[in-house]
Coordinates of C-alpha atoms and ligand atoms in Angstrom, one line a residue:
M1 CA 0.3 0.1 0.1
K2 CA 2.4 2.9 0.2
E3 CA 4.8 1.9 -2.0
A4 CA 2.3 1.7 -4.6
D5 CA 1.0 5.8 -3.0
L6 CA 4.8 5.9 -3.6
M7 CA 4.6 4.5 -7.2
S8 CA 2.0 7.2 -8.1
V9 CA 4.4 10.9 -6.4
D10 CA 6.9 9.6 -8.5
G11 CA 5.3 8.5 -11.7
G12 CA 1.5 9.6 -12.2
Y13 CA 1.6 12.9 -13.0
G14 CA 1.0 12.8 -17.2
D15 CA 3.7 14.5 -19.4
T16 CA 3.8 17.6 -16.9
G17 CA 5.9 16.3 -15.0
D18 CA 4.0 17.7 -11.8
W19 CA 4.6 15.6 -8.3
E20 CA 2.2 15.4 -4.9
G21 CA 4.5 19.0 -3.9
R22 CA 6.4 20.0 -6.8
W23 CA 4.9 24.2 -6.5
S24 CA 4.5 23.7 -3.0
H25 CA 6.8 26.6 -2.3
V26 CA 5.6 28.6 -5.3
K27 CA 2.3 28.4 -3.9
T28 CA 3.1 30.0 -0.5
F29 CA 3.4 33.2 -2.3
L30 CA 1.1 33.2 -5.2
E31 CA -1.4 31.8 -2.8
R32 CA -1.5 33.4 0.1
S33 CA -1.3 37.7 1.1
G34 CA 1.3 38.9 3.6
P35 CA 2.8 42.3 4.6
F36 CA 6.1 42.4 1.1
T37 CA 2.6 41.5 -1.3
H38 CA 1.7 43.9 -3.7
P39 CA -1.0 46.1 -2.3
D40 CA -3.3 44.9 -5.2
F41 CA -1.9 41.0 -5.0
E42 CA -5.3 38.6 -5.4
P43 CA -4.2 35.8 -4.0
S44 CA -5.0 33.1 -6.9
T45 CA -4.2 29.3 -7.4
E46 CA -4.5 30.3 -11.7
L47 CA -1.3 32.4 -10.9
L48 CA 0.5 28.6 -10.9
Q49 CA -1.4 27.9 -14.1
F50 CA 0.1 30.9 -16.2
L51 CA 3.5 30.8 -14.6
L52 CA 3.9 27.6 -15.8
E53 CA 1.4 27.4 -19.3
T54 CA 1.1 31.0 -20.6
C55 CA 3.8 33.0 -19.1
K56 CA 6.2 33.2 -22.5
V57 CA 9.9 33.7 -21.3
L58 CA 13.1 35.0 -23.7
I59 CA 16.4 34.9 -22.6
I60 CA 19.4 36.6 -24.4
G61 CA 22.4 35.2 -23.4
A62 CA 23.7 31.4 -22.9
G63 CA 26.6 32.2 -21.1
G64 CA 27.2 33.5 -17.4
L65 CA 24.8 35.1 -16.5
G66 CA 22.3 33.0 -19.7
C67 CA 23.3 30.1 -17.6
E68 CA 21.9 30.7 -14.1
L69 CA 18.9 32.4 -15.3
L70 CA 18.1 29.6 -17.0
K71 CA 18.1 27.5 -14.1
D72 CA 16.9 30.1 -11.9
L73 CA 13.6 30.6 -13.7
A74 CA 12.8 27.1 -15.2
L75 CA 13.2 25.8 -11.1
T76 CA 10.7 28.3 -10.5
G77 CA 7.7 26.9 -12.8
F78 CA 8.8 29.7 -15.5
R79 CA 8.4 26.4 -18.4
Q80 CA 7.4 28.1 -21.7
I81 CA 11.5 29.6 -22.0
D82 CA 13.3 31.0 -25.5
I83 CA 17.1 31.8 -25.8
I84 CA 19.1 33.3 -28.3
D85 CA 22.5 33.0 -28.1
M86 CA 24.9 33.5 -31.5
D87 CA 28.2 32.1 -29.8
T88 CA 29.4 28.3 -29.3
I89 CA 31.0 26.1 -26.3
D90 CA 34.4 27.7 -25.8
V91 CA 37.1 25.4 -23.1
S92 CA 36.8 28.8 -21.5
N93 CA 33.2 29.0 -20.8
L94 CA 33.5 24.9 -18.5
N95 CA 34.5 26.9 -15.2
R96 CA 30.7 29.1 -14.5
Q97 CA 28.8 28.2 -17.9
F98 CA 27.8 25.1 -15.6
L99 CA 25.2 24.1 -18.2
F100 CA 28.1 23.0 -20.3
R101 CA 30.3 19.9 -20.4
S102 CA 33.7 19.0 -22.7
K103 CA 31.7 16.6 -24.9
D104 CA 29.8 20.1 -26.3
V105 CA 33.0 22.4 -26.9
G106 CA 32.2 23.5 -30.1
R107 CA 28.2 23.4 -30.5
P108 CA 26.3 26.4 -30.0
K109 CA 25.5 27.8 -26.1
A110 CA 21.2 27.8 -26.6
E111 CA 20.9 24.6 -28.1
V112 CA 23.2 22.8 -25.5
A113 CA 22.0 25.0 -22.5
A114 CA 17.6 24.5 -23.6
D115 CA 18.9 20.5 -23.9
F116 CA 20.2 20.5 -20.4
I117 CA 17.4 21.9 -18.7
N118 CA 15.0 19.8 -20.6
S119 CA 15.9 16.9 -20.2
R120 CA 17.0 17.9 -16.5
I121 CA 13.5 20.1 -15.6
P122 CA 10.4 17.7 -16.0
G123 CA 7.6 19.7 -18.1
C124 CA 10.5 22.3 -19.5
N125 CA 10.0 23.7 -22.8
V126 CA 13.4 25.8 -24.1
V127 CA 13.5 26.5 -27.0
P128 CA 16.9 27.5 -28.4
H129 CA 17.7 30.2 -31.1
F130 CA 21.6 29.7 -32.2
K131 CA 21.5 33.5 -33.7
K132 CA 21.9 36.9 -33.4
I133 CA 19.0 39.2 -31.8
Q134 CA 19.0 40.9 -34.8
D135 CA 17.8 38.2 -37.4
F136 CA 14.5 38.7 -35.8
S137 CA 12.0 40.2 -35.9
D138 CA 9.4 42.9 -33.8
T139 CA 6.7 40.1 -34.8
F140 CA 9.0 37.2 -32.7
Y141 CA 9.8 39.7 -30.3
R142 CA 6.2 40.6 -29.4
Q143 CA 5.1 37.3 -28.3
F144 CA 6.9 37.6 -25.1
H145 CA 6.2 38.4 -21.9
I146 CA 8.9 38.8 -19.9
V147 CA 12.0 39.6 -22.0
V148 CA 16.1 38.8 -19.6
C149 CA 19.0 40.2 -20.6
G150 CA 22.7 38.1 -19.8
L151 CA 25.0 40.8 -22.4
D152 CA 28.2 41.6 -21.8
S153 CA 27.4 43.5 -25.3
I154 CA 26.2 46.8 -23.9
I155 CA 25.4 47.6 -28.4
A156 CA 22.4 44.3 -27.8
R157 CA 21.6 45.0 -24.9
R158 CA 20.8 49.5 -26.7
W159 CA 19.1 47.2 -29.8
I160 CA 16.7 45.2 -27.5
N161 CA 16.1 48.2 -25.5
G162 CA 15.1 50.4 -29.0
M163 CA 13.4 46.8 -30.4
L164 CA 11.3 46.7 -27.4
I165 CA 10.4 50.8 -27.6
S166 CA 9.3 50.4 -31.1
L167 CA 6.9 47.9 -29.6
L168 CA 5.0 50.2 -27.7
N169 CA 1.4 51.3 -28.9
F170 CA 0.6 54.4 -28.7
E171 CA -3.5 55.9 -28.2
E172 CA -3.7 59.8 -29.2
S173 CA 0.3 59.9 -27.6
T174 CA -1.3 58.2 -24.8
L175 CA 0.8 54.5 -24.1
D176 CA -1.7 51.7 -24.3
P177 CA 0.0 49.4 -20.8
S178 CA -0.9 46.4 -23.2
S179 CA 2.3 47.0 -25.5
I180 CA 4.8 47.1 -22.5
I181 CA 7.3 44.2 -22.3
P182 CA 9.3 44.4 -19.6
L183 CA 12.9 44.4 -20.2
I184 CA 15.5 43.0 -17.4
D185 CA 19.0 43.3 -17.5
G186 CA 21.3 42.0 -15.9
G187 CA 25.1 42.6 -15.8
T188 CA 28.2 41.3 -14.8
E189 CA 32.3 42.7 -14.6
G190 CA 34.4 40.8 -11.9
F191 CA 32.7 42.2 -8.4
K192 CA 30.9 44.4 -9.7
G193 CA 27.1 43.6 -10.8
N194 CA 23.8 45.5 -11.6
S195 CA 20.4 44.2 -12.5
R196 CA 18.1 46.4 -13.5
V197 CA 14.1 46.6 -14.8
I198 CA 12.9 48.4 -17.3
L199 CA 9.2 48.9 -18.8
P200 CA 9.4 50.8 -21.7
G201 CA 7.5 54.1 -22.0
M202 CA 7.4 54.5 -18.6
T203 CA 10.8 54.1 -16.9
A204 CA 14.1 55.0 -17.7
C205 CA 15.4 53.0 -20.5
I206 CA 19.0 52.5 -21.2
E207 CA 19.9 55.1 -23.1
C208 CA 18.4 57.4 -21.1
T209 CA 21.5 56.2 -18.8
L210 CA 24.1 55.6 -21.7
E211 CA 26.2 58.0 -19.5
L212 CA 26.3 55.6 -16.7
Y213 CA 28.8 53.0 -20.2
P214 CA 31.8 55.5 -19.6
P215 CA 34.2 54.9 -22.5
Q216 CA 37.0 52.2 -22.5
I217 CA 39.3 54.0 -19.4
N218 CA 42.6 53.9 -20.4
F219 CA 45.9 54.6 -19.0
P220 CA 47.6 57.8 -19.4
M221 CA 49.4 57.7 -22.3
C222 CA 52.6 59.6 -21.1
T223 CA 52.5 56.9 -18.4
I224 CA 53.0 54.1 -20.7
A225 CA 56.0 55.7 -23.0
S226 CA 58.2 57.3 -19.7
M227 CA 56.9 56.1 -16.9
P228 CA 55.6 52.3 -16.4
R229 CA 54.8 51.0 -12.8
L230 CA 53.0 47.9 -14.2
P231 CA 52.9 45.6 -16.1
E232 CA 50.1 46.1 -17.9
H233 CA 51.1 50.1 -19.1
C234 CA 54.8 47.3 -20.4
I235 CA 52.2 45.6 -22.4
E236 CA 50.4 48.6 -23.4
Y237 CA 53.3 49.9 -24.6
A238 CA 54.3 46.9 -27.3
R239 CA 50.4 47.2 -28.3
I240 CA 49.7 51.0 -28.5
L241 CA 53.4 52.0 -29.9
Q242 CA 55.7 49.1 -31.2
W243 CA 53.2 47.0 -33.0
P244 CA 52.1 50.3 -35.5
K245 CA 55.9 51.7 -35.5
E246 CA 58.0 48.0 -36.5
N247 CA 54.9 46.3 -38.0
P248 CA 56.5 42.9 -37.4
F249 CA 53.4 40.6 -39.6
G250 CA 53.9 43.1 -42.3
E251 CA 52.9 46.8 -42.7
G252 CA 49.1 48.1 -41.7
I253 CA 48.1 44.2 -40.4
A254 CA 46.6 44.6 -37.2
L255 CA 47.0 43.2 -33.7
D256 CA 44.3 40.8 -33.7
G257 CA 44.5 38.9 -30.0
D258 CA 43.0 35.9 -31.1
D259 CA 46.2 35.3 -33.0
P260 CA 48.5 33.7 -31.0
E261 CA 51.9 35.0 -32.6
H262 CA 50.1 38.3 -32.8
I263 CA 50.2 37.9 -28.6
Q264 CA 53.5 36.0 -28.6
W265 CA 55.1 39.1 -30.0
V266 CA 53.6 41.5 -27.9
F267 CA 54.3 39.7 -25.1
Q268 CA 58.4 39.4 -26.0
K269 CA 58.2 42.6 -26.5
S270 CA 56.3 43.9 -22.9
L271 CA 58.8 41.6 -21.1
E272 CA 62.2 43.4 -22.9
R273 CA 60.3 46.4 -21.5
A274 CA 59.3 45.4 -18.3
A275 CA 63.0 44.5 -17.5
Q276 CA 64.0 47.8 -18.3
F277 CA 62.1 49.4 -15.7
N278 CA 62.9 46.4 -13.7
I279 CA 58.5 45.5 -13.3
T280 CA 57.8 42.1 -13.1
G281 CA 54.5 39.7 -13.1
I282 CA 54.2 39.7 -16.8
T283 CA 52.7 36.8 -18.6
Y284 CA 51.1 35.4 -21.9
R285 CA 47.9 35.2 -20.1
L286 CA 48.4 38.9 -19.3
T287 CA 49.4 39.8 -22.1
Q288 CA 46.2 37.8 -24.3
G289 CA 43.5 39.5 -20.9
V290 CA 45.3 43.6 -21.7
V291 CA 45.3 43.4 -25.2
K292 CA 41.9 41.9 -25.8
R293 CA 40.3 44.2 -22.7
I294 CA 39.5 40.4 -21.0
I295 CA 37.6 41.2 -17.6
P296 CA 37.6 38.3 -15.5
A297 CA 34.4 36.6 -15.2
V298 CA 33.3 35.7 -11.9
A299 CA 30.4 32.8 -11.0
S300 CA 29.9 34.1 -7.9
T301 CA 29.0 37.8 -9.5
N302 CA 26.8 35.6 -12.1
A303 CA 24.9 33.2 -9.6
V304 CA 24.1 36.7 -7.5
I305 CA 22.8 39.5 -10.0
A306 CA 20.7 36.0 -12.1
A307 CA 19.5 35.1 -8.9
T308 CA 18.0 38.8 -8.3
C309 CA 17.1 39.5 -12.2
A310 CA 15.0 36.1 -11.8
T311 CA 13.4 37.1 -8.7
E312 CA 11.9 40.7 -11.1
V313 CA 10.4 38.0 -13.5
F314 CA 8.8 35.8 -10.9
K315 CA 7.4 39.3 -9.4
I316 CA 6.2 40.6 -12.2
A317 CA 4.8 38.1 -14.1
S318 CA 2.6 37.1 -10.7
S319 CA 2.3 40.8 -10.2
A320 CA 2.7 39.2 -6.6
Y321 CA 5.4 41.6 -5.1
I322 CA 5.9 45.4 -6.2
P323 CA 9.1 45.1 -8.9
L324 CA 13.2 46.2 -8.0
N325 CA 12.5 50.4 -8.5
N326 CA 14.6 49.9 -11.1
Y327 CA 18.3 49.6 -10.2
L328 CA 20.2 47.3 -7.6
V329 CA 24.3 47.7 -7.8
F330 CA 26.6 45.0 -6.9
N331 CA 30.4 45.3 -5.7
D332 CA 32.5 43.0 -3.3
V333 CA 34.9 43.9 -4.7
D334 CA 35.7 44.9 -1.1
G335 CA 33.5 43.6 1.8
L336 CA 29.9 43.5 0.8
Y337 CA 28.0 46.8 -1.2
T338 CA 24.7 47.1 -2.4
Y339 CA 22.3 49.2 -3.2
T340 CA 19.1 50.8 -5.1
F341 CA 17.9 53.2 -6.8
E342 CA 15.8 55.4 -8.8
A343 CA 17.4 55.6 -12.6
E344 CA 15.6 58.6 -14.0
R345 CA 13.9 59.1 -17.7
K346 CA 15.6 61.7 -19.5
E347 CA 13.1 63.7 -21.0
N348 CA 15.0 64.2 -24.6
C349 CA 15.9 60.2 -24.4
P350 CA 16.5 59.2 -28.5
A351 CA 15.5 55.6 -27.6
C352 CA 12.2 55.8 -25.2
S353 CA 11.5 60.2 -25.2
Q354 CA 9.9 60.9 -28.7
V355 CA 10.7 63.5 -28.6
P356 CA 12.5 65.0 -31.6
Q357 CA 16.4 65.2 -31.4
E358 CA 18.5 68.2 -32.5
L359 CA 21.7 68.6 -33.6
Q360 CA 23.4 72.5 -33.1
F361 CA 25.6 73.4 -36.5
S362 CA 27.2 76.0 -37.6
P363 CA 26.3 75.9 -41.8
S364 CA 30.2 76.3 -42.0
A365 CA 30.9 73.1 -40.3
K366 CA 31.9 69.9 -42.2
L367 CA 29.4 67.0 -41.9
Q368 CA 32.2 64.7 -40.0
E369 CA 31.5 66.8 -37.3
I370 CA 28.3 65.8 -37.2
I371 CA 29.9 61.9 -37.7
D372 CA 32.3 62.8 -34.3
Y373 CA 29.9 64.1 -32.6
L374 CA 27.4 61.5 -32.8
T375 CA 29.5 59.0 -32.1
Q376 CA 31.8 60.7 -29.2
S377 CA 28.7 62.6 -27.2
A378 CA 28.7 60.6 -24.2
S379 CA 24.8 60.6 -24.6
L380 CA 24.1 59.3 -27.8
Q381 CA 27.5 57.0 -28.6
M382 CA 26.8 55.4 -31.8
K383 CA 29.3 53.0 -33.8
S384 CA 29.5 53.5 -37.3
P385 CA 25.8 56.1 -38.2
A386 CA 24.8 55.9 -41.4
I387 CA 23.2 60.1 -42.2
T388 CA 20.7 60.3 -44.9
A389 CA 18.6 63.2 -45.2
T390 CA 15.8 64.2 -47.9
L391 CA 16.9 66.8 -50.5
D392 CA 14.7 68.6 -53.7
G393 CA 12.1 65.3 -52.7
K394 CA 15.0 62.6 -53.0
N395 CA 16.4 60.5 -50.7
K396 CA 20.3 60.6 -50.0
T397 CA 22.8 59.5 -48.6
L398 CA 25.1 62.2 -47.1
Y399 CA 27.8 59.1 -45.3
L400 CA 27.4 55.1 -45.2
Q401 CA 30.4 53.6 -43.7
T402 CA 29.2 50.3 -43.2
V403 CA 29.4 48.5 -46.5
A404 CA 32.2 48.9 -49.1
S405 CA 31.1 50.9 -52.2
I406 CA 28.9 53.0 -50.2
E407 CA 31.5 54.4 -47.9
E408 CA 33.7 55.5 -50.9
R409 CA 31.0 57.6 -52.7
T410 CA 30.1 59.3 -50.1
R411 CA 33.4 59.6 -48.1
P412 CA 34.4 63.1 -49.7
N413 CA 31.0 64.5 -47.9
L414 CA 32.4 64.3 -44.8
S415 CA 34.4 66.5 -46.1
K416 CA 31.9 69.0 -47.4
T417 CA 30.2 71.8 -45.4
L418 CA 27.1 71.3 -44.4
K419 CA 25.9 74.4 -46.6
E420 CA 27.9 73.1 -49.1
L421 CA 25.5 70.2 -49.0
G422 CA 22.3 71.5 -49.2
L423 CA 21.6 71.3 -45.7
A424 CA 19.2 73.6 -44.6
N425 CA 17.7 75.0 -41.6
G426 CA 15.2 73.0 -39.6
Q427 CA 17.2 69.8 -42.4
E428 CA 15.7 66.3 -40.9
L429 CA 19.0 64.0 -40.6
A430 CA 17.9 60.4 -40.5
V431 CA 20.2 58.3 -38.3
A432 CA 20.8 54.5 -38.8
D433 CA 23.1 52.6 -36.5
I434 CA 23.7 49.4 -34.9
T435 CA 23.2 50.1 -31.8
T436 CA 19.1 50.6 -32.6
P437 CA 16.7 49.1 -35.1
Q438 CA 15.2 52.0 -35.6
T439 CA 16.5 55.4 -37.2
V440 CA 16.8 58.0 -35.5
L441 CA 15.5 61.1 -37.0
F442 CA 17.5 64.5 -36.0
K443 CA 16.6 68.3 -36.7
L444 CA 19.6 70.6 -37.4
Q445 CA 19.3 73.5 -36.6
F446 CA 21.8 75.7 -37.3
T447 CA 24.1 78.1 -35.1
S448 CA 25.2 81.1 -36.4
Ligands
ZN501 ZN1 15.2 56.2 -23.1

């Protein structure tokens, strides 16, 4: 009799894989109220069904954060999960990307991660996509209730942010709340991390706070050139000054961080430089780290940040608790420090404000100056902006970098003034860039 009971516990619940008590811990959050629940929360048995059967979550990234996110969400009860990653597994991933084994090296991360979770967690239906996020259209993204990012690329973050903003519906400038797909974004760098909750169109988006991503910090050139103190200074000396001067692999051949011979050359030169200044600690590995700007990944930081992100997904999907408002900082470089603050929306955010962007230039400014502004301004940080304008009723490309033949044809425009190009005061310029799925419209304002 006892044995029979156990048997039914093990195998009697059909293809959902559910067994008695499987979700009891989740139910305690969903089926009763408490001092920390959302003021509007109504406990219900239907919420669990929503999580298990209906709620569609998209995870972007199947790396260090992505593995953690997928495991956390699947164990929480989310079953309709899609995961996108364009990378394959490298042996150096195995120390922290725990859904992968040596036998998986070379296979797509998304596929291996999905297989692992689907076979380990009964009832889970993870759909992998071995692709770039840019390969999918708005129709694909619109099917999800929540998007979670575990990315190490700011460009990809900015792109998905722009995509979710483009899905918003406005009725006479009033935002339709049902068109909002919340974006939960986690990021880690060594012992530091952050998590944030973005309700597109309602709370600060990635572009609203772009200034938080400072450009790469470099060592001062005078230190590198004349008074090195650290092994890194010597490596930078070889990389920045000696490489272009000596052209060890031929005239104009750029240093390739993935080419072992290139790294070996920089390594040897750094050792020579270090010997002159009695500096020790240069290794091949460090050389590669400095050249490729590698910041060591810390598994525990990923675990903490993914846990906070997964908690936010649960809170938003269930509406049972008030979500993070809206930015959490975590730092255990020295002791352990964490706090949250409310990042504010930027009134003229190029992505989410619907306010036309202004470009203030003199008519005698050259097109190159606009390009420089678009790439160097802390609030825009574009990568390879392409500018088009409507002139005499025709759509004209003023400059486009990403296609060689068009770049060549439009390059002479860079040294022309805005006036010479026939641009007028108030002219609209459409700017396309890899940081955004949609072109950004700027209005040219002439200064005198
Ligand atoms: Zn914004």
